[in-house]
Amino acid sequence: MINIKTLPGADCNSDHNLLMSKIKIKLKSTSKAVKNLKLNLKLLKTNTVIREQYTVEVKNRFTGLEEIQEVEQRWVKLKDALTQSATETVPTMKTTGKRKWMTEEILELMEKRRLAKPNKVRHKEINKEIKRKCDQAKQKWLNEQCEEIETELYKEPKAMYKRIQEITGRKASSKTGCIKSKDGSIIMEKDKKLERWSEYISELFDDDRNEDLTLQDIPEGPEIMREEVENTIKNMKTGKATGPDMISTEMMQALEGIELDAITKMLNTIYDTGEIPKEMLQSIFIVLPKKTRSDRV
């Protein structure tokens, strides 16, 4: 309500006074955010059936890849083949989600409770059983986590502290969403923050050397071998976040045969021509809040 006033003299055929007001309304968006479903990529290692389905889909999509001469187009086709094949063959992660100790038995009881809602007595009995099962499952999960920390993770401090944070539910968060300009003043506006980050990155990677760095008479190196590519992919760490191309380590490690040959050929083309796909030149910077002295203590 912005402004309200009454009009006592208005003839509105009522013993009440006419009321006039100005109302400011903010409409709420009804569109729901699209959730990105997370694929259970571990199944590409543990489930042979899903792995075979994935490799078959990739092989089918690799058809005609050798005929493409431009590096950019070949990379786009290769990337789409990997990501689309994974989307079609790899199941998504189950979102039983916020409680890691939740069991299938409890979820089934919850469904029974929903169906028994008209019967108050039965509904109350099932609800009581769910609470008891939840307490048991939570206690069992906590005991297992504590045992794992004591027996397996005590030699790995980083993994141990991460597991403790998961159990306690503590999450790191930044206290402020602001950064400082060159003169030390606080920047709060989003546009100016982006300008400051752009300025900082430009200065960070700027090369102020005056000498001519042009290389001449560059000797040709040996061809990249398939064994090198295969060994490199095999030694890549799994469970890592993907880049702009959305290709994970698990997707790469499931490849074999003609897929590895195609990747090796593309890498040799990039090496010989110097043409690099645009996505390979992109970098993602994740801003981590700097801890103050009080946070370190």
PDB file of C-alpha atoms in Angstrom:
ATOM      1  CA  MET A   1       0.000   0.000   0.000  1.00  0.00           C
ATOM      2  CA  ILE A   2       1.468   3.345  -1.061  1.00  0.00           C
ATOM      3  CA  ASN A   3      -1.347   5.820  -0.359  1.00  0.00           C
ATOM      4  CA  ILE A   4      -4.786   5.346   1.259  1.00  0.00           C
ATOM      5  CA  LYS A   5      -7.619   7.846   1.688  1.00  0.00           C
ATOM      6  CA  THR A   6     -11.357   7.802   2.390  1.00  0.00           C
ATOM      7  CA  LEU A   7     -14.113   9.661   0.527  1.00  0.00           C
ATOM      8  CA  PRO A   8     -16.907  10.280   3.085  1.00  0.00           C
ATOM      9  CA  GLY A   9     -19.037  12.320   0.674  1.00  0.00           C
ATOM     10  CA  ALA A  10     -19.205   9.692  -2.085  1.00  0.00           C
ATOM     11  CA  ASP A  11     -22.623   8.181  -2.772  1.00  0.00           C
ATOM     12  CA  CYS A  12     -22.011   4.433  -2.918  1.00  0.00           C
ATOM     13  CA  ASN A  13     -25.373   3.200  -1.511  1.00  0.00           C
ATOM     14  CA  SER A  14     -23.733   1.965   1.710  1.00  0.00           C
ATOM     15  CA  ASP A  15     -23.230   3.095   5.297  1.00  0.00           C
ATOM     16  CA  HIS A  16     -19.500   2.546   4.817  1.00  0.00           C
ATOM     17  CA  ASN A  17     -17.134   5.206   3.530  1.00  0.00           C
ATOM     18  CA  LEU A  18     -15.518   4.698   0.139  1.00  0.00           C
ATOM     19  CA  LEU A  19     -11.848   3.782   0.428  1.00  0.00           C
ATOM     20  CA  MET A  20      -9.248   4.526  -2.254  1.00  0.00           C
ATOM     21  CA  SER A  21      -5.671   3.363  -2.263  1.00  0.00           C
ATOM     22  CA  LYS A  22      -2.652   2.954  -4.494  1.00  0.00           C
ATOM     23  CA  ILE A  23      -1.124  -0.503  -4.474  1.00  0.00           C
ATOM     24  CA  LYS A  24       2.296  -1.473  -5.725  1.00  0.00           C
ATOM     25  CA  ILE A  25       2.325  -5.063  -6.972  1.00  0.00           C
ATOM     26  CA  LYS A  26       5.377  -7.088  -7.864  1.00  0.00           C
ATOM     27  CA  LEU A  27       4.459 -10.017 -10.099  1.00  0.00           C
ATOM     28  CA  LYS A  28       6.125 -13.306  -9.309  1.00  0.00           C
ATOM     29  CA  SER A  29       7.543 -15.367 -12.129  1.00  0.00           C
ATOM     30  CA  THR A  30       5.720 -18.669 -12.545  1.00  0.00           C
ATOM     31  CA  SER A  31       8.342 -20.303 -14.731  1.00  0.00           C
ATOM     32  CA  LYS A  32      10.311 -23.008 -12.975  1.00  0.00           C
ATOM     33  CA  ALA A  33      14.063 -23.204 -13.276  1.00  0.00           C
ATOM     34  CA  VAL A  34      15.279 -26.055 -15.456  1.00  0.00           C
ATOM     35  CA  LYS A  35      17.251 -28.538 -13.396  1.00  0.00           C
ATOM     36  CA  ASN A  36      20.406 -29.980 -14.894  1.00  0.00           C
ATOM     37  CA  LEU A  37      20.231 -33.713 -14.283  1.00  0.00           C
ATOM     38  CA  LYS A  38      23.544 -35.145 -13.164  1.00  0.00           C
ATOM     39  CA  LEU A  39      24.640 -38.357 -14.871  1.00  0.00           C
ATOM     40  CA  ASN A  40      25.888 -41.271 -12.792  1.00  0.00           C
ATOM     41  CA  LEU A  41      29.174 -41.487 -14.712  1.00  0.00           C
ATOM     42  CA  LYS A  42      30.651 -44.028 -12.292  1.00  0.00           C
ATOM     43  CA  LEU A  43      28.515 -46.645 -14.048  1.00  0.00           C
ATOM     44  CA  LEU A  44      30.756 -46.321 -17.109  1.00  0.00           C
ATOM     45  CA  LYS A  45      33.404 -48.062 -15.000  1.00  0.00           C
ATOM     46  CA  THR A  46      31.351 -50.446 -12.906  1.00  0.00           C
ATOM     47  CA  ASN A  47      28.526 -51.476 -15.269  1.00  0.00           C
ATOM     48  CA  THR A  48      29.709 -53.328 -18.398  1.00  0.00           C
ATOM     49  CA  VAL A  49      26.282 -53.209 -20.084  1.00  0.00           C
ATOM     50  CA  ILE A  50      26.023 -49.415 -19.833  1.00  0.00           C
ATOM     51  CA  ARG A  51      29.645 -49.047 -20.933  1.00  0.00           C
ATOM     52  CA  GLU A  52      29.019 -51.164 -24.047  1.00  0.00           C
ATOM     53  CA  GLN A  53      25.852 -49.225 -24.886  1.00  0.00           C
ATOM     54  CA  TYR A  54      27.774 -45.966 -24.538  1.00  0.00           C
ATOM     55  CA  THR A  55      30.671 -47.083 -26.774  1.00  0.00           C
ATOM     56  CA  VAL A  56      28.254 -48.360 -29.455  1.00  0.00           C
ATOM     57  CA  GLU A  57      26.453 -44.993 -29.494  1.00  0.00           C
ATOM     58  CA  VAL A  58      29.761 -43.135 -29.749  1.00  0.00           C
ATOM     59  CA  LYS A  59      30.930 -45.343 -32.650  1.00  0.00           C
ATOM     60  CA  ASN A  60      27.685 -44.711 -34.520  1.00  0.00           C
ATOM     61  CA  ARG A  61      28.056 -40.959 -34.067  1.00  0.00           C
ATOM     62  CA  PHE A  62      31.716 -41.022 -35.105  1.00  0.00           C
ATOM     63  CA  THR A  63      30.621 -42.041 -38.612  1.00  0.00           C
ATOM     64  CA  GLY A  64      31.844 -39.455 -41.097  1.00  0.00           C
ATOM     65  CA  LEU A  65      34.177 -37.771 -38.605  1.00  0.00           C
ATOM     66  CA  GLU A  66      37.256 -38.620 -40.677  1.00  0.00           C
ATOM     67  CA  GLU A  67      35.828 -36.823 -43.707  1.00  0.00           C
ATOM     68  CA  ILE A  68      35.641 -33.467 -41.888  1.00  0.00           C
ATOM     69  CA  GLN A  69      38.751 -31.405 -42.591  1.00  0.00           C
ATOM     70  CA  GLU A  70      38.211 -28.304 -40.430  1.00  0.00           C
ATOM     71  CA  VAL A  71      39.397 -28.710 -36.846  1.00  0.00           C
ATOM     72  CA  GLU A  72      36.538 -26.684 -35.346  1.00  0.00           C
ATOM     73  CA  GLN A  73      33.824 -28.743 -37.059  1.00  0.00           C
ATOM     74  CA  ARG A  74      35.547 -32.016 -36.214  1.00  0.00           C
ATOM     75  CA  TRP A  75      35.797 -31.010 -32.558  1.00  0.00           C
ATOM     76  CA  VAL A  76      32.107 -30.037 -32.384  1.00  0.00           C
ATOM     77  CA  LYS A  77      31.049 -33.391 -33.882  1.00  0.00           C
ATOM     78  CA  LEU A  78      33.352 -35.299 -31.520  1.00  0.00           C
ATOM     79  CA  LYS A  79      32.101 -33.392 -28.477  1.00  0.00           C
ATOM     80  CA  ASP A  80      28.452 -33.886 -29.421  1.00  0.00           C
ATOM     81  CA  ALA A  81      29.059 -37.598 -29.977  1.00  0.00           C
ATOM     82  CA  LEU A  82      30.433 -38.039 -26.455  1.00  0.00           C
ATOM     83  CA  THR A  83      27.942 -35.868 -24.579  1.00  0.00           C
ATOM     84  CA  GLN A  84      24.810 -37.031 -26.432  1.00  0.00           C
ATOM     85  CA  SER A  85      25.798 -40.693 -26.148  1.00  0.00           C
ATOM     86  CA  ALA A  86      26.291 -40.294 -22.403  1.00  0.00           C
ATOM     87  CA  THR A  87      22.930 -38.522 -22.022  1.00  0.00           C
ATOM     88  CA  GLU A  88      21.106 -41.316 -23.851  1.00  0.00           C
ATOM     89  CA  THR A  89      22.794 -44.316 -22.196  1.00  0.00           C
ATOM     90  CA  VAL A  90      23.943 -43.300 -18.697  1.00  0.00           C
ATOM     91  CA  PRO A  91      21.237 -43.073 -15.982  1.00  0.00           C
ATOM     92  CA  THR A  92      20.961 -39.919 -13.922  1.00  0.00           C
ATOM     93  CA  MET A  93      21.907 -39.755 -10.265  1.00  0.00           C
ATOM     94  CA  LYS A  94      19.100 -40.665  -7.899  1.00  0.00           C
ATOM     95  CA  THR A  95      17.924 -37.593  -6.043  1.00  0.00           C
ATOM     96  CA  THR A  96      16.924 -39.279  -2.824  1.00  0.00           C
ATOM     97  CA  GLY A  97      19.127 -36.535  -2.067  1.00  0.00           C
ATOM     98  CA  LYS A  98      19.397 -34.356   0.969  1.00  0.00           C
ATOM     99  CA  ARG A  99      19.684 -37.181   3.494  1.00  0.00           C
ATOM    100  CA  LYS A 100      22.457 -39.625   2.657  1.00  0.00           C
ATOM    101  CA  TRP A 101      21.253 -42.098   5.265  1.00  0.00           C
ATOM    102  CA  MET A 102      17.838 -42.414   3.592  1.00  0.00           C
ATOM    103  CA  THR A 103      16.985 -46.002   2.576  1.00  0.00           C
ATOM    104  CA  GLU A 104      14.633 -47.508  -0.005  1.00  0.00           C
ATOM    105  CA  GLU A 105      12.613 -49.066   2.828  1.00  0.00           C
ATOM    106  CA  ILE A 106      11.902 -45.648   4.342  1.00  0.00           C
ATOM    107  CA  LEU A 107      10.923 -44.219   0.951  1.00  0.00           C
ATOM    108  CA  GLU A 108       8.479 -47.097   0.442  1.00  0.00           C
ATOM    109  CA  LEU A 109       6.988 -46.442   3.884  1.00  0.00           C
ATOM    110  CA  MET A 110       6.567 -42.769   2.969  1.00  0.00           C
ATOM    111  CA  GLU A 111       4.616 -43.754  -0.109  1.00  0.00           C
ATOM    112  CA  LYS A 112       2.420 -46.057   2.018  1.00  0.00           C
ATOM    113  CA  ARG A 113       1.868 -43.194   4.446  1.00  0.00           C
ATOM    114  CA  ARG A 114       0.734 -40.952   1.605  1.00  0.00           C
ATOM    115  CA  LEU A 115      -1.762 -43.555   0.375  1.00  0.00           C
ATOM    116  CA  ALA A 116      -3.040 -44.179   3.934  1.00  0.00           C
ATOM    117  CA  LYS A 117      -3.841 -40.527   4.559  1.00  0.00           C
ATOM    118  CA  PRO A 118      -7.646 -41.039   4.650  1.00  0.00           C
ATOM    119  CA  ASN A 119      -7.197 -43.662   7.395  1.00  0.00           C
ATOM    120  CA  LYS A 120      -5.952 -41.589  10.341  1.00  0.00           C
ATOM    121  CA  VAL A 121      -5.134 -44.582  12.556  1.00  0.00           C
ATOM    122  CA  ARG A 122      -3.090 -46.342   9.861  1.00  0.00           C
ATOM    123  CA  HIS A 123      -1.457 -43.074   8.864  1.00  0.00           C
ATOM    124  CA  LYS A 124      -0.345 -42.488  12.456  1.00  0.00           C
ATOM    125  CA  GLU A 125       1.075 -46.023  12.771  1.00  0.00           C
ATOM    126  CA  ILE A 126       3.113 -45.740   9.577  1.00  0.00           C
ATOM    127  CA  ASN A 127       4.365 -42.274  10.555  1.00  0.00           C
ATOM    128  CA  LYS A 128       5.574 -43.638  13.889  1.00  0.00           C
ATOM    129  CA  GLU A 129       7.380 -46.482  12.127  1.00  0.00           C
ATOM    130  CA  ILE A 130       9.024 -44.040   9.688  1.00  0.00           C
ATOM    131  CA  LYS A 131      10.413 -41.951  12.550  1.00  0.00           C
ATOM    132  CA  ARG A 132      11.840 -45.076  14.183  1.00  0.00           C
ATOM    133  CA  LYS A 133      13.414 -46.266  10.913  1.00  0.00           C
ATOM    134  CA  CYS A 134      14.880 -42.802  10.262  1.00  0.00           C
ATOM    135  CA  ASP A 135      16.535 -42.706  13.677  1.00  0.00           C
ATOM    136  CA  GLN A 136      18.025 -46.164  13.146  1.00  0.00           C
ATOM    137  CA  ALA A 137      19.243 -45.424   9.603  1.00  0.00           C
ATOM    138  CA  LYS A 138      20.763 -42.090  10.595  1.00  0.00           C
ATOM    139  CA  GLN A 139      22.584 -43.590  13.584  1.00  0.00           C
ATOM    140  CA  LYS A 140      23.911 -46.466  11.468  1.00  0.00           C
ATOM    141  CA  TRP A 141      25.147 -44.083   8.758  1.00  0.00           C
ATOM    142  CA  LEU A 142      26.877 -41.818  11.283  1.00  0.00           C
ATOM    143  CA  ASN A 143      28.625 -44.798  12.896  1.00  0.00           C
ATOM    144  CA  GLU A 144      29.851 -46.017   9.506  1.00  0.00           C
ATOM    145  CA  GLN A 145      31.156 -42.573   8.568  1.00  0.00           C
ATOM    146  CA  CYS A 146      32.975 -42.189  11.882  1.00  0.00           C
ATOM    147  CA  GLU A 147      34.547 -45.646  11.549  1.00  0.00           C
ATOM    148  CA  GLU A 148      35.742 -44.812   8.033  1.00  0.00           C
ATOM    149  CA  ILE A 149      37.278 -41.555   9.246  1.00  0.00           C
ATOM    150  CA  GLU A 150      39.073 -43.325  12.108  1.00  0.00           C
ATOM    151  CA  THR A 151      40.337 -46.312  10.084  1.00  0.00           C
ATOM    152  CA  GLU A 152      40.883 -45.086   6.514  1.00  0.00           C
ATOM    153  CA  LEU A 153      40.965 -41.287   6.305  1.00  0.00           C
ATOM    154  CA  TYR A 154      43.072 -40.326   9.331  1.00  0.00           C
ATOM    155  CA  LYS A 155      46.192 -40.347   7.138  1.00  0.00           C
ATOM    156  CA  GLU A 156      44.552 -38.057   4.565  1.00  0.00           C
ATOM    157  CA  PRO A 157      43.723 -34.769   6.351  1.00  0.00           C
ATOM    158  CA  LYS A 158      42.063 -33.155   3.336  1.00  0.00           C
ATOM    159  CA  ALA A 159      39.675 -36.068   2.755  1.00  0.00           C
ATOM    160  CA  MET A 160      39.073 -36.417   6.485  1.00  0.00           C
ATOM    161  CA  TYR A 161      38.043 -32.767   6.973  1.00  0.00           C
ATOM    162  CA  LYS A 162      35.840 -32.935   3.889  1.00  0.00           C
ATOM    163  CA  ARG A 163      34.024 -35.971   5.293  1.00  0.00           C
ATOM    164  CA  ILE A 164      33.598 -34.254   8.670  1.00  0.00           C
ATOM    165  CA  GLN A 165      32.036 -31.243   6.925  1.00  0.00           C
ATOM    166  CA  GLU A 166      29.623 -33.571   5.118  1.00  0.00           C
ATOM    167  CA  ILE A 167      28.567 -35.188   8.390  1.00  0.00           C
ATOM    168  CA  THR A 168      28.164 -31.949  10.327  1.00  0.00           C
ATOM    169  CA  GLY A 169      26.466 -30.171   7.415  1.00  0.00           C
ATOM    170  CA  ARG A 170      28.810 -27.177   7.517  1.00  0.00           C
ATOM    171  CA  LYS A 171      29.359 -25.391   4.239  1.00  0.00           C
ATOM    172  CA  ALA A 172      31.891 -22.699   3.433  1.00  0.00           C
ATOM    173  CA  SER A 173      30.353 -19.421   2.367  1.00  0.00           C
ATOM    174  CA  SER A 174      31.665 -15.975   1.633  1.00  0.00           C
ATOM    175  CA  LYS A 175      30.637 -13.209   4.030  1.00  0.00           C
ATOM    176  CA  THR A 176      30.526 -10.540   1.360  1.00  0.00           C
ATOM    177  CA  GLY A 177      29.931 -10.471  -2.357  1.00  0.00           C
ATOM    178  CA  CYS A 178      32.129  -7.474  -3.020  1.00  0.00           C
ATOM    179  CA  ILE A 179      35.656  -6.931  -4.296  1.00  0.00           C
ATOM    180  CA  LYS A 180      38.097  -4.029  -4.166  1.00  0.00           C
ATOM    181  CA  SER A 181      39.184  -1.707  -6.941  1.00  0.00           C
ATOM    182  CA  LYS A 182      42.790  -0.674  -7.559  1.00  0.00           C
ATOM    183  CA  ASP A 183      42.519   2.215  -5.123  1.00  0.00           C
ATOM    184  CA  GLY A 184      41.094  -0.058  -2.395  1.00  0.00           C
ATOM    185  CA  SER A 185      37.471   1.077  -2.553  1.00  0.00           C
ATOM    186  CA  ILE A 186      34.702  -1.504  -2.304  1.00  0.00           C
ATOM    187  CA  ILE A 187      32.855  -2.405  -5.533  1.00  0.00           C
ATOM    188  CA  MET A 188      29.274  -3.593  -5.120  1.00  0.00           C
ATOM    189  CA  GLU A 189      27.790  -3.196  -8.636  1.00  0.00           C
ATOM    190  CA  LYS A 190      27.789  -6.319 -10.812  1.00  0.00           C
ATOM    191  CA  ASP A 191      28.949  -4.543 -14.002  1.00  0.00           C
ATOM    192  CA  LYS A 192      31.859  -2.880 -12.243  1.00  0.00           C
ATOM    193  CA  LYS A 193      32.841  -6.203 -10.658  1.00  0.00           C
ATOM    194  CA  LEU A 194      33.073  -7.787 -14.112  1.00  0.00           C
ATOM    195  CA  GLU A 195      35.131  -4.854 -15.368  1.00  0.00           C
ATOM    196  CA  ARG A 196      37.490  -5.188 -12.408  1.00  0.00           C
ATOM    197  CA  TRP A 197      37.927  -8.935 -12.964  1.00  0.00           C
ATOM    198  CA  SER A 198      38.608  -8.342 -16.666  1.00  0.00           C
ATOM    199  CA  GLU A 199      41.162  -5.687 -15.767  1.00  0.00           C
ATOM    200  CA  TYR A 200      42.829  -7.947 -13.190  1.00  0.00           C
ATOM    201  CA  ILE A 201      43.085 -10.955 -15.539  1.00  0.00           C
ATOM    202  CA  SER A 202      44.461  -8.778 -18.359  1.00  0.00           C
ATOM    203  CA  GLU A 203      47.203  -7.461 -16.076  1.00  0.00           C
ATOM    204  CA  LEU A 204      47.893 -10.938 -14.693  1.00  0.00           C
ATOM    205  CA  PHE A 205      48.557 -12.464 -18.126  1.00  0.00           C
ATOM    206  CA  ASP A 206      50.024  -9.396 -19.786  1.00  0.00           C
ATOM    207  CA  ASP A 207      53.483  -9.881 -21.271  1.00  0.00           C
ATOM    208  CA  ASP A 208      55.427  -6.630 -20.958  1.00  0.00           C
ATOM    209  CA  ARG A 209      58.681  -7.982 -22.361  1.00  0.00           C
ATOM    210  CA  ASN A 210      60.024  -5.934 -25.241  1.00  0.00           C
ATOM    211  CA  GLU A 211      62.101  -8.590 -26.981  1.00  0.00           C
ATOM    212  CA  ASP A 212      60.791 -10.272 -30.097  1.00  0.00           C
ATOM    213  CA  LEU A 213      59.458 -13.690 -29.134  1.00  0.00           C
ATOM    214  CA  THR A 214      58.728 -14.850 -32.687  1.00  0.00           C
ATOM    215  CA  LEU A 215      60.155 -18.316 -33.244  1.00  0.00           C
ATOM    216  CA  GLN A 216      61.696 -19.114 -36.587  1.00  0.00           C
ATOM    217  CA  ASP A 217      62.733 -22.378 -38.183  1.00  0.00           C
ATOM    218  CA  ILE A 218      60.708 -24.448 -35.743  1.00  0.00           C
ATOM    219  CA  PRO A 219      61.707 -28.104 -36.127  1.00  0.00           C
ATOM    220  CA  GLU A 220      58.872 -30.544 -36.662  1.00  0.00           C
ATOM    221  CA  GLY A 221      58.275 -32.830 -33.704  1.00  0.00           C
ATOM    222  CA  PRO A 222      57.342 -36.510 -33.774  1.00  0.00           C
ATOM    223  CA  GLU A 223      53.761 -37.528 -34.437  1.00  0.00           C
ATOM    224  CA  ILE A 224      51.495 -38.026 -31.432  1.00  0.00           C
ATOM    225  CA  MET A 225      50.996 -41.753 -30.967  1.00  0.00           C
ATOM    226  CA  ARG A 226      47.737 -43.441 -30.026  1.00  0.00           C
ATOM    227  CA  GLU A 227      49.510 -45.141 -27.093  1.00  0.00           C
ATOM    228  CA  GLU A 228      50.373 -41.692 -25.689  1.00  0.00           C
ATOM    229  CA  VAL A 229      46.776 -40.527 -25.908  1.00  0.00           C
ATOM    230  CA  GLU A 230      45.464 -43.769 -24.390  1.00  0.00           C
ATOM    231  CA  ASN A 231      47.963 -43.656 -21.516  1.00  0.00           C
ATOM    232  CA  THR A 232      47.214 -39.984 -20.789  1.00  0.00           C
ATOM    233  CA  ILE A 233      43.453 -40.596 -20.677  1.00  0.00           C
ATOM    234  CA  LYS A 234      43.984 -43.640 -18.453  1.00  0.00           C
ATOM    235  CA  ASN A 235      45.958 -41.579 -15.901  1.00  0.00           C
ATOM    236  CA  MET A 236      43.435 -38.709 -15.749  1.00  0.00           C
ATOM    237  CA  LYS A 237      41.690 -38.233 -12.395  1.00  0.00           C
ATOM    238  CA  THR A 238      38.018 -39.141 -12.230  1.00  0.00           C
ATOM    239  CA  GLY A 239      35.213 -37.434 -10.328  1.00  0.00           C
ATOM    240  CA  LYS A 240      36.259 -33.975 -11.517  1.00  0.00           C
ATOM    241  CA  ALA A 241      33.944 -31.216 -12.707  1.00  0.00           C
ATOM    242  CA  THR A 242      33.642 -30.811 -16.473  1.00  0.00           C
ATOM    243  CA  GLY A 243      34.681 -27.751 -18.423  1.00  0.00           C
ATOM    244  CA  PRO A 244      32.651 -25.774 -20.986  1.00  0.00           C
ATOM    245  CA  ASP A 245      32.598 -28.801 -23.314  1.00  0.00           C
ATOM    246  CA  MET A 246      30.821 -30.952 -20.648  1.00  0.00           C
ATOM    247  CA  ILE A 247      33.125 -33.915 -21.388  1.00  0.00           C
ATOM    248  CA  SER A 248      34.126 -35.831 -18.267  1.00  0.00           C
ATOM    249  CA  THR A 249      37.118 -38.084 -17.636  1.00  0.00           C
ATOM    250  CA  GLU A 250      34.790 -41.079 -17.312  1.00  0.00           C
ATOM    251  CA  MET A 251      33.455 -40.481 -20.835  1.00  0.00           C
ATOM    252  CA  MET A 252      36.979 -40.427 -22.241  1.00  0.00           C
ATOM    253  CA  GLN A 253      38.194 -43.498 -20.337  1.00  0.00           C
ATOM    254  CA  ALA A 254      35.319 -45.599 -21.724  1.00  0.00           C
ATOM    255  CA  LEU A 255      36.524 -45.064 -25.297  1.00  0.00           C
ATOM    256  CA  GLU A 256      38.421 -47.674 -27.294  1.00  0.00           C
ATOM    257  CA  GLY A 257      39.318 -48.653 -30.864  1.00  0.00           C
ATOM    258  CA  ILE A 258      38.304 -46.239 -33.592  1.00  0.00           C
ATOM    259  CA  GLU A 259      37.295 -43.568 -31.073  1.00  0.00           C
ATOM    260  CA  LEU A 260      40.849 -43.274 -29.756  1.00  0.00           C
ATOM    261  CA  ASP A 261      42.169 -43.285 -33.319  1.00  0.00           C
ATOM    262  CA  ALA A 262      39.876 -40.378 -34.223  1.00  0.00           C
ATOM    263  CA  ILE A 263      40.933 -38.378 -31.145  1.00  0.00           C
ATOM    264  CA  THR A 264      44.618 -39.036 -31.892  1.00  0.00           C
ATOM    265  CA  LYS A 265      44.176 -37.885 -35.487  1.00  0.00           C
ATOM    266  CA  MET A 266      42.433 -34.696 -34.383  1.00  0.00           C
ATOM    267  CA  LEU A 267      45.208 -33.924 -31.884  1.00  0.00           C
ATOM    268  CA  ASN A 268      47.832 -34.397 -34.613  1.00  0.00           C
ATOM    269  CA  THR A 269      45.886 -32.053 -36.880  1.00  0.00           C
ATOM    270  CA  ILE A 270      45.824 -29.423 -34.139  1.00  0.00           C
ATOM    271  CA  TYR A 271      49.549 -29.948 -33.552  1.00  0.00           C
ATOM    272  CA  ASP A 272      50.440 -29.655 -37.254  1.00  0.00           C
ATOM    273  CA  THR A 273      48.168 -26.739 -38.187  1.00  0.00           C
ATOM    274  CA  GLY A 274      48.148 -24.761 -34.936  1.00  0.00           C
ATOM    275  CA  GLU A 275      44.364 -24.389 -35.201  1.00  0.00           C
ATOM    276  CA  ILE A 276      42.799 -24.854 -31.761  1.00  0.00           C
ATOM    277  CA  PRO A 277      39.015 -25.211 -31.220  1.00  0.00           C
ATOM    278  CA  LYS A 278      37.466 -22.191 -29.506  1.00  0.00           C
ATOM    279  CA  GLU A 279      36.237 -24.163 -26.490  1.00  0.00           C
ATOM    280  CA  MET A 280      39.776 -25.354 -25.763  1.00  0.00           C
ATOM    281  CA  LEU A 281      40.829 -21.713 -25.435  1.00  0.00           C
ATOM    282  CA  GLN A 282      38.167 -20.879 -22.861  1.00  0.00           C
ATOM    283  CA  SER A 283      38.960 -20.755 -19.152  1.00  0.00           C
ATOM    284  CA  ILE A 284      36.569 -20.755 -16.210  1.00  0.00           C
ATOM    285  CA  PHE A 285      37.628 -18.771 -13.154  1.00  0.00           C
ATOM    286  CA  ILE A 286      36.009 -19.715  -9.852  1.00  0.00           C
ATOM    287  CA  VAL A 287      36.166 -16.956  -7.257  1.00  0.00           C
ATOM    288  CA  LEU A 288      37.187 -18.228  -3.823  1.00  0.00           C
ATOM    289  CA  PRO A 289      36.642 -15.872  -0.873  1.00  0.00           C
ATOM    290  CA  LYS A 290      39.838 -14.930   0.931  1.00  0.00           C
ATOM    291  CA  LYS A 291      39.799 -15.866   4.575  1.00  0.00           C
ATOM    292  CA  THR A 292      40.319 -13.108   7.125  1.00  0.00           C
ATOM    293  CA  ARG A 293      42.570 -13.546  10.156  1.00  0.00           C
ATOM    294  CA  SER A 294      39.574 -14.218  12.379  1.00  0.00           C
ATOM    295  CA  ASP A 295      38.501 -17.088  10.081  1.00  0.00           C
ATOM    296  CA  ARG A 296      41.959 -18.675  10.188  1.00  0.00           C
ATOM    297  CA  VAL A 297      42.143 -18.790  13.962  1.00  0.00           C
TER     298      VAL A 297
END
